[in-house]
PDB file of C-alpha atoms and ligand atoms in Angstrom:
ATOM      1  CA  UNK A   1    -131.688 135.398-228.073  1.00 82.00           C
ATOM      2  CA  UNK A   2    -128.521 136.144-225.699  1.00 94.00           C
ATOM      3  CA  UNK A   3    -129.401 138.245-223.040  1.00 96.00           C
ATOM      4  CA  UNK A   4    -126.802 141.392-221.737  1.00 98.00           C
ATOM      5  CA  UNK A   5    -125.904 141.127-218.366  1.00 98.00           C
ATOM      6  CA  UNK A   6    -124.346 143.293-215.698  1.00 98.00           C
ATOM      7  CA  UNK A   7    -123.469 141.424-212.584  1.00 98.00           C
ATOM      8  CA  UNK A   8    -121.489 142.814-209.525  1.00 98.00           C
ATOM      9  CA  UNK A   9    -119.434 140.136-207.479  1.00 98.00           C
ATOM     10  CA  UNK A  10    -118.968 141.738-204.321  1.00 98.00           C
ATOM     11  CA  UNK A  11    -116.221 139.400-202.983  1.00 98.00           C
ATOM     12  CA  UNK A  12    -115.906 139.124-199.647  1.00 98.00           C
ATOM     13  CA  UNK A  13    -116.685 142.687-199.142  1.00 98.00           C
ATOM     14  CA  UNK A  14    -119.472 143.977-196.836  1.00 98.00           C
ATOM     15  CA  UNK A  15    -120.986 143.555-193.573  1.00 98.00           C
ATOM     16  CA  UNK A  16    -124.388 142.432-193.845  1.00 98.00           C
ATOM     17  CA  UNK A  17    -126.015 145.881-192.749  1.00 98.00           C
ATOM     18  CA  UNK A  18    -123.400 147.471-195.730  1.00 98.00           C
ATOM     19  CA  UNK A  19    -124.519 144.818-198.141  1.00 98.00           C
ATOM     20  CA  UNK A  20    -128.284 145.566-197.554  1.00 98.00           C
ATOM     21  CA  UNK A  21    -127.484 149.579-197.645  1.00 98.00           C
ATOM     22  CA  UNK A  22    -126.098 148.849-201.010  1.00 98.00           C
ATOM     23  CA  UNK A  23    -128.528 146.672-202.500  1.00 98.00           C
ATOM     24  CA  UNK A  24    -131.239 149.539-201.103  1.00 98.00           C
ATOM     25  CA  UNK A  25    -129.540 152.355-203.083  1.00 97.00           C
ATOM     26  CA  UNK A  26    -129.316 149.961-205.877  1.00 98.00           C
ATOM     27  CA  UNK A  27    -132.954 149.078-205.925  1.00 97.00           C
ATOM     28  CA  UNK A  28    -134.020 152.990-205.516  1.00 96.00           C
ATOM     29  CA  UNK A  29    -131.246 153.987-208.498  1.00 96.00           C
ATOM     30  CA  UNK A  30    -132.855 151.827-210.759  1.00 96.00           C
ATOM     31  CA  UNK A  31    -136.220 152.145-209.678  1.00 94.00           C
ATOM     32  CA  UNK A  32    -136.936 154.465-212.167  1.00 83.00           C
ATOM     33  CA  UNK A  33    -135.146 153.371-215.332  1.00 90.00           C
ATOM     34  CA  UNK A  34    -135.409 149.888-217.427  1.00 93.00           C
ATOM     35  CA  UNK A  35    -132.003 148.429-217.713  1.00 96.00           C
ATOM     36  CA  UNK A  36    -130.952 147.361-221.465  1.00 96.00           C
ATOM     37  CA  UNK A  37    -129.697 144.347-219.780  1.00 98.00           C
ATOM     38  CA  UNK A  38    -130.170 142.142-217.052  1.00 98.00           C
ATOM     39  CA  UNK A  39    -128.851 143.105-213.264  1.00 98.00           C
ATOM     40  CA  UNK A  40    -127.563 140.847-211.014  1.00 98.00           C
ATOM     41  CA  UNK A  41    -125.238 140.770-207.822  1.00 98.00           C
ATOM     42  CA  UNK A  42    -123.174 138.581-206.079  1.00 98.00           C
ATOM     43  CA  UNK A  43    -122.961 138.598-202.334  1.00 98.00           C
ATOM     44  CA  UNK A  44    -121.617 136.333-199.688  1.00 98.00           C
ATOM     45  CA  UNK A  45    -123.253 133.409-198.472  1.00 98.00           C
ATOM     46  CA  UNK A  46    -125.023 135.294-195.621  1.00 98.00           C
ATOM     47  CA  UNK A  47    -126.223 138.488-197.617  1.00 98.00           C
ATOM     48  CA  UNK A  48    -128.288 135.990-199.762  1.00 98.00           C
ATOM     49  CA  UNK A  49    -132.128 135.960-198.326  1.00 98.00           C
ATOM     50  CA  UNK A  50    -132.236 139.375-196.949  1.00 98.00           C
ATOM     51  CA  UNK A  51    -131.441 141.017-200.433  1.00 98.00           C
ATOM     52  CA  UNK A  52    -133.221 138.495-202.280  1.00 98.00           C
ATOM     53  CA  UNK A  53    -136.096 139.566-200.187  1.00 97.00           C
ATOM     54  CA  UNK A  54    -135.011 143.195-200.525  1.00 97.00           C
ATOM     55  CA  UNK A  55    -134.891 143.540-204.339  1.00 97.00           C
ATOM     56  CA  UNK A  56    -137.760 141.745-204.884  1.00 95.00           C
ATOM     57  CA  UNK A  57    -140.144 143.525-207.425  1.00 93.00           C
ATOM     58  CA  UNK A  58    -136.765 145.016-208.723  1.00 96.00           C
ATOM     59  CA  UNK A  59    -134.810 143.943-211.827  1.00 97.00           C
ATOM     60  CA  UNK A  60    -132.333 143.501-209.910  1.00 98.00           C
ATOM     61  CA  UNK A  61    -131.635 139.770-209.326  1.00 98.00           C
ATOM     62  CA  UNK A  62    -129.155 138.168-206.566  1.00 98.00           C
ATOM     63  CA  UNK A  63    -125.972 135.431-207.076  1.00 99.00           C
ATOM     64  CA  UNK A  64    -123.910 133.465-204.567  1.00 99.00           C
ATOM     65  CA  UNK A  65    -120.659 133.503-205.166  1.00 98.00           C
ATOM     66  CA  UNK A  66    -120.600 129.596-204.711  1.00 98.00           C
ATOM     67  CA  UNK A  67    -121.726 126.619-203.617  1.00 98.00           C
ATOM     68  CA  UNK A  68    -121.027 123.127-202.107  1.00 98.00           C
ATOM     69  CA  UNK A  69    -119.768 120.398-204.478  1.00 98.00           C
ATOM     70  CA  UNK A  70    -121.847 118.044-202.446  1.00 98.00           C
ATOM     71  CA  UNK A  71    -125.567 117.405-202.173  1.00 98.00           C
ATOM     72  CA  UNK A  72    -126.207 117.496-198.411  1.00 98.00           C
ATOM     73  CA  UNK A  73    -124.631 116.467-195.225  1.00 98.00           C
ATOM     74  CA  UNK A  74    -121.663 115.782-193.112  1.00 98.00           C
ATOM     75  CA  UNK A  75    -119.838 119.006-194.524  1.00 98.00           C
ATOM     76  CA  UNK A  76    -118.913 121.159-192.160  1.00 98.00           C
ATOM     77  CA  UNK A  77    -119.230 125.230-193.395  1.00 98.00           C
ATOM     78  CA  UNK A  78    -120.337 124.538-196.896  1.00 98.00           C
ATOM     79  CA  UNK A  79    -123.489 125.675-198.539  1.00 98.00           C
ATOM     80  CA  UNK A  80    -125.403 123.557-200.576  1.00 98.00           C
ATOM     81  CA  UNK A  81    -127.008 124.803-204.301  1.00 98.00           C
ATOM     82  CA  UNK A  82    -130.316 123.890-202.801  1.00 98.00           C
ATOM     83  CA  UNK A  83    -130.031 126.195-200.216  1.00 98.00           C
ATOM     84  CA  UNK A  84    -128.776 129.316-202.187  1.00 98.00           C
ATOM     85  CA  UNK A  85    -131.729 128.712-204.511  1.00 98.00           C
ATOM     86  CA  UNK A  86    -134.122 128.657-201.022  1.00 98.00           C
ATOM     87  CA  UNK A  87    -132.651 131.858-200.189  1.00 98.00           C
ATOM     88  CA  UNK A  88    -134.187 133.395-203.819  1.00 98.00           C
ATOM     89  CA  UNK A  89    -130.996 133.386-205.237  1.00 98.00           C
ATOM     90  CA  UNK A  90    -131.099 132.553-209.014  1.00 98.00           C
ATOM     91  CA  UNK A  91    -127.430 132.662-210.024  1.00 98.00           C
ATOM     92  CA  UNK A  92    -124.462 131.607-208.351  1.00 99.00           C
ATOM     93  CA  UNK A  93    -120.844 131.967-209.765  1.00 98.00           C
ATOM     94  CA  UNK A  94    -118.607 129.046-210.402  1.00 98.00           C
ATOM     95  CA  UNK A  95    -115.398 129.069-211.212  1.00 98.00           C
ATOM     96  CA  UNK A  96    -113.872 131.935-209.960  1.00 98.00           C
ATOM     97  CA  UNK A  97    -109.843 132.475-210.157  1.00 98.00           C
ATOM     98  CA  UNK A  98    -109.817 133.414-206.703  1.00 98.00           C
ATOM     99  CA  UNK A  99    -111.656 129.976-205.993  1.00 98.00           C
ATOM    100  CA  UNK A 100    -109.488 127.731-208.260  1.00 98.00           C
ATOM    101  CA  UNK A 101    -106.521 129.184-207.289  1.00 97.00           C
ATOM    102  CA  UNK A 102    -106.527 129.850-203.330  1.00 98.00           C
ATOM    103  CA  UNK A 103    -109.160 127.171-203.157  1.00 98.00           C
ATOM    104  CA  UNK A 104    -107.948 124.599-205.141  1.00 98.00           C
ATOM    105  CA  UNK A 105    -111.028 124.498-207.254  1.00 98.00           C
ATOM    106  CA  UNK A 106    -110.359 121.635-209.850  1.00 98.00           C
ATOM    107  CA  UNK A 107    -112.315 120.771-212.796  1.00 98.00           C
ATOM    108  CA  UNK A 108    -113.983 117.684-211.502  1.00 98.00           C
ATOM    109  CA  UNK A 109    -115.353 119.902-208.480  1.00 98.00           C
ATOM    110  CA  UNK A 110    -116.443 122.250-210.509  1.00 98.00           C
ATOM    111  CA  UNK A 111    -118.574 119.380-212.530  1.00 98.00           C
ATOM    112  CA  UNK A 112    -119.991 118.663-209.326  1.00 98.00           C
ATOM    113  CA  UNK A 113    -121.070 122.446-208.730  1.00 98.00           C
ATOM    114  CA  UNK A 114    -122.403 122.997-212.407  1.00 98.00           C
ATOM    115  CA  UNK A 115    -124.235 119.914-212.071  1.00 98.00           C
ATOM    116  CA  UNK A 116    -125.844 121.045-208.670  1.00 98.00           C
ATOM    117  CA  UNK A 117    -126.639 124.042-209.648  1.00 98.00           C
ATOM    118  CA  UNK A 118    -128.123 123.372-212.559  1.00 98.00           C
ATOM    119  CA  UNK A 119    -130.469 120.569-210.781  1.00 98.00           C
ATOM    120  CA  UNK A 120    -131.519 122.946-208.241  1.00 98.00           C
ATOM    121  CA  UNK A 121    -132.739 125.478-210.957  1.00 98.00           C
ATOM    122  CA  UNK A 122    -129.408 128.269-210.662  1.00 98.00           C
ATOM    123  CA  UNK A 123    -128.158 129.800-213.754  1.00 98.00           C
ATOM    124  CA  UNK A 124    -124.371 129.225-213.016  1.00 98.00           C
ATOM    125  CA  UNK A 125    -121.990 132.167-214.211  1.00 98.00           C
ATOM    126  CA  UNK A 126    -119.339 129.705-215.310  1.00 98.00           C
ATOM    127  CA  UNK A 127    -115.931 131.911-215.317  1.00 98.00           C
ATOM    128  CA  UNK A 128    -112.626 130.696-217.528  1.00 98.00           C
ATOM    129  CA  UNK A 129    -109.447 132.577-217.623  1.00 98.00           C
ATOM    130  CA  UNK A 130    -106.054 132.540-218.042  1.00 98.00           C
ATOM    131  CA  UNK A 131    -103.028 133.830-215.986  1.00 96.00           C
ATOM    132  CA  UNK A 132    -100.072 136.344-216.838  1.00 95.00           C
ATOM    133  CA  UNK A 133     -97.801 133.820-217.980  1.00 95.00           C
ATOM    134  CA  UNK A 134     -99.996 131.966-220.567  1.00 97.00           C
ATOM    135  CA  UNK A 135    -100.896 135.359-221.893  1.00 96.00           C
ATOM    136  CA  UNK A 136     -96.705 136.543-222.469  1.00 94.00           C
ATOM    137  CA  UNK A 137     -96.394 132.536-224.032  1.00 97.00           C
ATOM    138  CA  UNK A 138     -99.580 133.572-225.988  1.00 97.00           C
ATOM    139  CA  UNK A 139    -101.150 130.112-225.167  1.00 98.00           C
ATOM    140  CA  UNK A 140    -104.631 131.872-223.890  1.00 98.00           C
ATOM    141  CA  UNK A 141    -106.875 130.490-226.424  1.00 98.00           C
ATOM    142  CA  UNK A 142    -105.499 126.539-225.898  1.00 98.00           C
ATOM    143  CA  UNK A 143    -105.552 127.541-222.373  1.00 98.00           C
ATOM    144  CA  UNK A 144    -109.185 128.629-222.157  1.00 98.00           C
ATOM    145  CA  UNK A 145    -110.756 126.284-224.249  1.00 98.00           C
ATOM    146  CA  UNK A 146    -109.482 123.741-222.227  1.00 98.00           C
ATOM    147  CA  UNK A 147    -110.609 125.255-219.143  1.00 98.00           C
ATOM    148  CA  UNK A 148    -114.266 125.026-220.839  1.00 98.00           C
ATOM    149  CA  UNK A 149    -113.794 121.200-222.709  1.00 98.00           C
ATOM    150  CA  UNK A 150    -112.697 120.202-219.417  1.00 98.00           C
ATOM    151  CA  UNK A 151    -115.825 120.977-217.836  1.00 98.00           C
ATOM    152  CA  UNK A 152    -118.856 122.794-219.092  1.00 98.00           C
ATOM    153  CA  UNK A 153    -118.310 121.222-222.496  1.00 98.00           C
ATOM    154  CA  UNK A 154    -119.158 118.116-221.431  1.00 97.00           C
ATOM    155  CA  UNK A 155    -122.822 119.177-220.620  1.00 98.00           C
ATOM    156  CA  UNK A 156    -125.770 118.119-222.980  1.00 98.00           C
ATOM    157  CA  UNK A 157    -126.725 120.855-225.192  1.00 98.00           C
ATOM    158  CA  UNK A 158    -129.717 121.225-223.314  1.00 98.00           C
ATOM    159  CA  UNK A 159    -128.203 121.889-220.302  1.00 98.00           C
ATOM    160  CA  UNK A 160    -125.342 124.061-221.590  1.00 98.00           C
ATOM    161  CA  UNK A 161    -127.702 126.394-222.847  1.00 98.00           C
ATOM    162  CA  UNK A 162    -128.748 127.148-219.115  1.00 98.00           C
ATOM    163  CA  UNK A 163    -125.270 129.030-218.086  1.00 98.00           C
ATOM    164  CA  UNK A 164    -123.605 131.904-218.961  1.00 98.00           C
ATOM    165  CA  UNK A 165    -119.758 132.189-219.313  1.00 98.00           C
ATOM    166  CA  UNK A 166    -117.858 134.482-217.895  1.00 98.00           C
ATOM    167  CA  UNK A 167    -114.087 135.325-219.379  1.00 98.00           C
ATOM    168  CA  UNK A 168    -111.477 136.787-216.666  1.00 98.00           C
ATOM    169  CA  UNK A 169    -108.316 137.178-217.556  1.00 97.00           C
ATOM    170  CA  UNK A 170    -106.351 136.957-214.233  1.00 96.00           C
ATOM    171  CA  UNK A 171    -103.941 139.574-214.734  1.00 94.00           C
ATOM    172  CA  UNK A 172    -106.786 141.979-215.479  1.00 93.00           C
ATOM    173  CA  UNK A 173    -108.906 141.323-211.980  1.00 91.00           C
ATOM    174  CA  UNK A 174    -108.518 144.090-209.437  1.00 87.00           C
ATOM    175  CA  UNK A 175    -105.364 145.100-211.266  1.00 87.00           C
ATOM    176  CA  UNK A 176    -106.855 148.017-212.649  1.00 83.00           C
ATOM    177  CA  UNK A 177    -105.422 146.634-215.898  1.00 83.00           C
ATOM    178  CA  UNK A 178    -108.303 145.828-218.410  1.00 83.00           C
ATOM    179  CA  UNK A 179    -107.829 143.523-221.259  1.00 85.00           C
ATOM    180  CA  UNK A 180    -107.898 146.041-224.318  1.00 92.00           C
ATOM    181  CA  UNK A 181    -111.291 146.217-226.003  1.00 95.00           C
ATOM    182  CA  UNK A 182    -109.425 144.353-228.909  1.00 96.00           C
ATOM    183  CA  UNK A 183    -108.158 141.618-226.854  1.00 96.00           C
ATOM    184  CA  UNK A 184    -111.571 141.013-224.933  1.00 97.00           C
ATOM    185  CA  UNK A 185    -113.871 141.209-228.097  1.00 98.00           C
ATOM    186  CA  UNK A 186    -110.982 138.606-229.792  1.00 98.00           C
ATOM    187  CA  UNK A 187    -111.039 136.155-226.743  1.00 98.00           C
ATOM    188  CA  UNK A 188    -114.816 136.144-226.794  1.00 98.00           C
ATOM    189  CA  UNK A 189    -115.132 135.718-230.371  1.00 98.00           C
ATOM    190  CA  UNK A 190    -113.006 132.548-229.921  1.00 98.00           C
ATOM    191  CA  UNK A 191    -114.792 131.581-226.878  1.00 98.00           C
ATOM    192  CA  UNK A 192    -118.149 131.605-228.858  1.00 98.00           C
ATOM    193  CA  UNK A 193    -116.394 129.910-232.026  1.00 98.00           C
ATOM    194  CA  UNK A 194    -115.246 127.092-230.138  1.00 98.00           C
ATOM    195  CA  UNK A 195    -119.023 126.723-228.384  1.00 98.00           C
ATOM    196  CA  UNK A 196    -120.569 126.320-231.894  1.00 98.00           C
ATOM    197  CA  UNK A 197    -117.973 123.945-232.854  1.00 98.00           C
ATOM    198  CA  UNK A 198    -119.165 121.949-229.963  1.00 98.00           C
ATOM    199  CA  UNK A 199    -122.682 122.681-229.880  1.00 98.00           C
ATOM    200  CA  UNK A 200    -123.444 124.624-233.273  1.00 98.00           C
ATOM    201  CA  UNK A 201    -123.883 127.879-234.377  1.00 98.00           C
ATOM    202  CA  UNK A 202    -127.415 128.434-232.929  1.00 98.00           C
ATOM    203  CA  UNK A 203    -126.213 127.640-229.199  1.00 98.00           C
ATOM    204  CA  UNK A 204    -123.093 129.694-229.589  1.00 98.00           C
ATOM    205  CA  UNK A 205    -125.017 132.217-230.807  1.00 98.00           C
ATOM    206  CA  UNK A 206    -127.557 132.681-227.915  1.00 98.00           C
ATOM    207  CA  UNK A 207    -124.915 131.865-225.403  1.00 98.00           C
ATOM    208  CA  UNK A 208    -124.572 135.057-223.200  1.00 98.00           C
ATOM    209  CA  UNK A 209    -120.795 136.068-222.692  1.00 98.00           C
ATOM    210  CA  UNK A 210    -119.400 138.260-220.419  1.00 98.00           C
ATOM    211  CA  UNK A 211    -115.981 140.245-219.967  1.00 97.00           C
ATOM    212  CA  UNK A 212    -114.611 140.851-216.224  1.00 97.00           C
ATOM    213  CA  UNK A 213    -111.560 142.370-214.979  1.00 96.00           C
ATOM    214  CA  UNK A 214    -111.294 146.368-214.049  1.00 93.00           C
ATOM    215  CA  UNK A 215    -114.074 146.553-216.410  1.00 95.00           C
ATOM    216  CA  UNK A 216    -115.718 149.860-215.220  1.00 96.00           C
ATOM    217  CA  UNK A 217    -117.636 152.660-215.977  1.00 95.00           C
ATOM    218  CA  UNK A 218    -115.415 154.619-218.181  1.00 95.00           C
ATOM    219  CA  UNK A 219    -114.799 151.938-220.219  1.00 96.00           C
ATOM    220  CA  UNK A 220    -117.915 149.944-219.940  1.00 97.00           C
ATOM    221  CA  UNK A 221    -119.123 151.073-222.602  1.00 97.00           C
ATOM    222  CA  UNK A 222    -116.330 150.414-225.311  1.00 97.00           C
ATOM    223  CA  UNK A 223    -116.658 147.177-224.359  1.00 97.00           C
ATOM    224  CA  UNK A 224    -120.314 146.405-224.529  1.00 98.00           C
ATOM    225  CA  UNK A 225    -120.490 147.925-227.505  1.00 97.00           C
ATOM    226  CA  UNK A 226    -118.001 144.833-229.089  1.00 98.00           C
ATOM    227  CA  UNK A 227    -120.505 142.164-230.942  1.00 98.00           C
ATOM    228  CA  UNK A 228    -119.202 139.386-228.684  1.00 98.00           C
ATOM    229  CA  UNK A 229    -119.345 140.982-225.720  1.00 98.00           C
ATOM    230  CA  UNK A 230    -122.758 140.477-223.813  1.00 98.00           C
ATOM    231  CA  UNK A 231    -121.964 142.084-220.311  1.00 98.00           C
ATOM    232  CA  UNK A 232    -119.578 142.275-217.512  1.00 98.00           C
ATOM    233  CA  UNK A 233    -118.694 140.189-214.656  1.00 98.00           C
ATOM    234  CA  UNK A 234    -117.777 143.564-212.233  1.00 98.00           C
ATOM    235  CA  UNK A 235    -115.666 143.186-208.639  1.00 98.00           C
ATOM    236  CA  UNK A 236    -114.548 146.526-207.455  1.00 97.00           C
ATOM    237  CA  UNK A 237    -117.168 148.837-209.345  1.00 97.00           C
ATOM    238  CA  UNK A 238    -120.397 146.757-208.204  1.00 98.00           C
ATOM    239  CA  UNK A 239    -118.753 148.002-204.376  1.00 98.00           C
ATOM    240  CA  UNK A 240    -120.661 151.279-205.096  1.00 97.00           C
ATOM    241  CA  UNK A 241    -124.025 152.228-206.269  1.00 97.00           C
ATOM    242  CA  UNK A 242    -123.121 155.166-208.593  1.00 97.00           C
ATOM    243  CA  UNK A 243    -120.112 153.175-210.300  1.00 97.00           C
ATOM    244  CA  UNK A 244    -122.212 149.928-210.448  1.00 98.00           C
ATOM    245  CA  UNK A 245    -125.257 151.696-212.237  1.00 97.00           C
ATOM    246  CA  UNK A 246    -122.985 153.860-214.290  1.00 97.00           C
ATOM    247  CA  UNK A 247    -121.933 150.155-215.809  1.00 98.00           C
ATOM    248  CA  UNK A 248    -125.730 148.929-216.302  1.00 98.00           C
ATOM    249  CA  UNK A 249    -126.103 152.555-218.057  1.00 97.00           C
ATOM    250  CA  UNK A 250    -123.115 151.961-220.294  1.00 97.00           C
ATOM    251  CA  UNK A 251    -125.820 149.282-222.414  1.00 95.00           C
TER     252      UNK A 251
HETATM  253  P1  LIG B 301    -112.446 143.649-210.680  1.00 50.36           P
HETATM  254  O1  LIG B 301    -113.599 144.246-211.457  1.00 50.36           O
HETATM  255  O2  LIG B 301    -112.289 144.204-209.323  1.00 50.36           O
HETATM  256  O3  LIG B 301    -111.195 143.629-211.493  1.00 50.36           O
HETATM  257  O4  LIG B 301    -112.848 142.090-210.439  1.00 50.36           O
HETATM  258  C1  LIG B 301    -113.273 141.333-211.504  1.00 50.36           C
HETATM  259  C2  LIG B 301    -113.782 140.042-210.966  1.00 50.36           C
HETATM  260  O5  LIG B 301    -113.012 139.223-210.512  1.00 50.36           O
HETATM  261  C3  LIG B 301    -115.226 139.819-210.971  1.00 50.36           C
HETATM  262  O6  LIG B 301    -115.533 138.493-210.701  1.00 50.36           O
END
């Protein structure tokens, strides 16, 4: 069974003693409640073991926001997958827009990356979306499923069914522009259609799928409640506690 998933990236946003203020208001929010989905959040790099250690006992579980395309070694400021999971991270995002685009973030890295992360034990939040322009041409779908048959499509099954996909249309992050309901529930649908054309109906089906891009918590819940739809992939609203959990509520 696909799981539902809320997970905050928080970017490069917060000082470490911020970051660990915010995961502690997290952790007492939702101390009393039982999620109907799965919590994670993305921090930088150096956030990593102190809120690991800090939510520990919580639901909440912790993401980097990357990692190295390279095992170990002569690689001056990267961080390796083997050392995110060491810091109790379980997830790390791959993919980003932000890291494609001002990063230069090619397919064949991001093989690497998936592949590492998958080795070391991470559940990779593998994101795919396009950009204004391929929207207006209305190209997204060819445009997407490339982005996926060009990398985590060539996994084995087995190893496919380990990640979770996140869809981000560019021109809907930090915009304040979210896709419409319609156009997020279509893109997923296709996403998972094109999965269990690759992989069958059974993997597609328990392939978790999320939607990201001013997704917050007014309309959070309009979009959850879409049958593709599995979750959220949340910058700006996983900043604060009260917005973040009003998302997780929104399930
Ligand atoms: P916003 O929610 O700020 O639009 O960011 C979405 C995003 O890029 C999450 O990875």
């Amino acid at each position: 069974m696909r799981k539902n998933i809320v997970a905050g990236n928080w970017k490069m946003n917060k000082t470490l003693q911020e970051g660990v203020a915010l995961a502690a208001e997290l952790k007492d929010v939702l101390a009393g409640k039982t999620p109907n989905c799965d919590v994670v959040i993305g921090t930088p790099f150096i956030h990593l073991a102190t809120v690991a250690n800090q939510v520990e006992g919580s639901v909440i579980k912790v993401a980097a926001q990357n990692c190295a395309n390279k095992e170990s070694g002569a690689y001056t400021g990267e961080v390796s997958a083997a050392m995110v999971k060491s810091t109790g991270a379980t997830y790390v995002i791959l993919g980003h827009s932000e890291r494609r685009e001002y990063y230069g973030e090619t397919s064949a890295i991001l093989n690497d990356k998936v592949a590492l992360a998958l080795s070391n034990g991470l559940t990779p939040i593998y994101c795919c979306g396009e950009a204004l322009d391929v929207r207006n041409a209305n190209t997204q779908n060819e445009f997407v499923k490339n982005q996926l048959e060009e990398t985590i499509f060539n996994l084995s099954a087995e190893d496919f069914q380990k990640l979770v996909i996140a869809y981000e249309p560019i021109w809907a992050i930090g915009t304040g522009v979210t896709a419409s309901t319609e156009q997020a529930q279509e893109m997923l649908a296709f996403i998972r259609s094109i999965i269990a054309d690759k992989f069958g109906k059974e993997i597609a089906e328990n392939t978790s799928i999320l939607y990201g891009g001013s997704c917050n918590a007014k309309n959070a819940s309009e979009l959850f409640a879409q049958p593709d739809i599995d979750g959220g992939l949340i910058g700006g609203a996983s900043l604060k506690a009260a917005d973040f959990v009003a998302i997780i509520d929104a399930f």
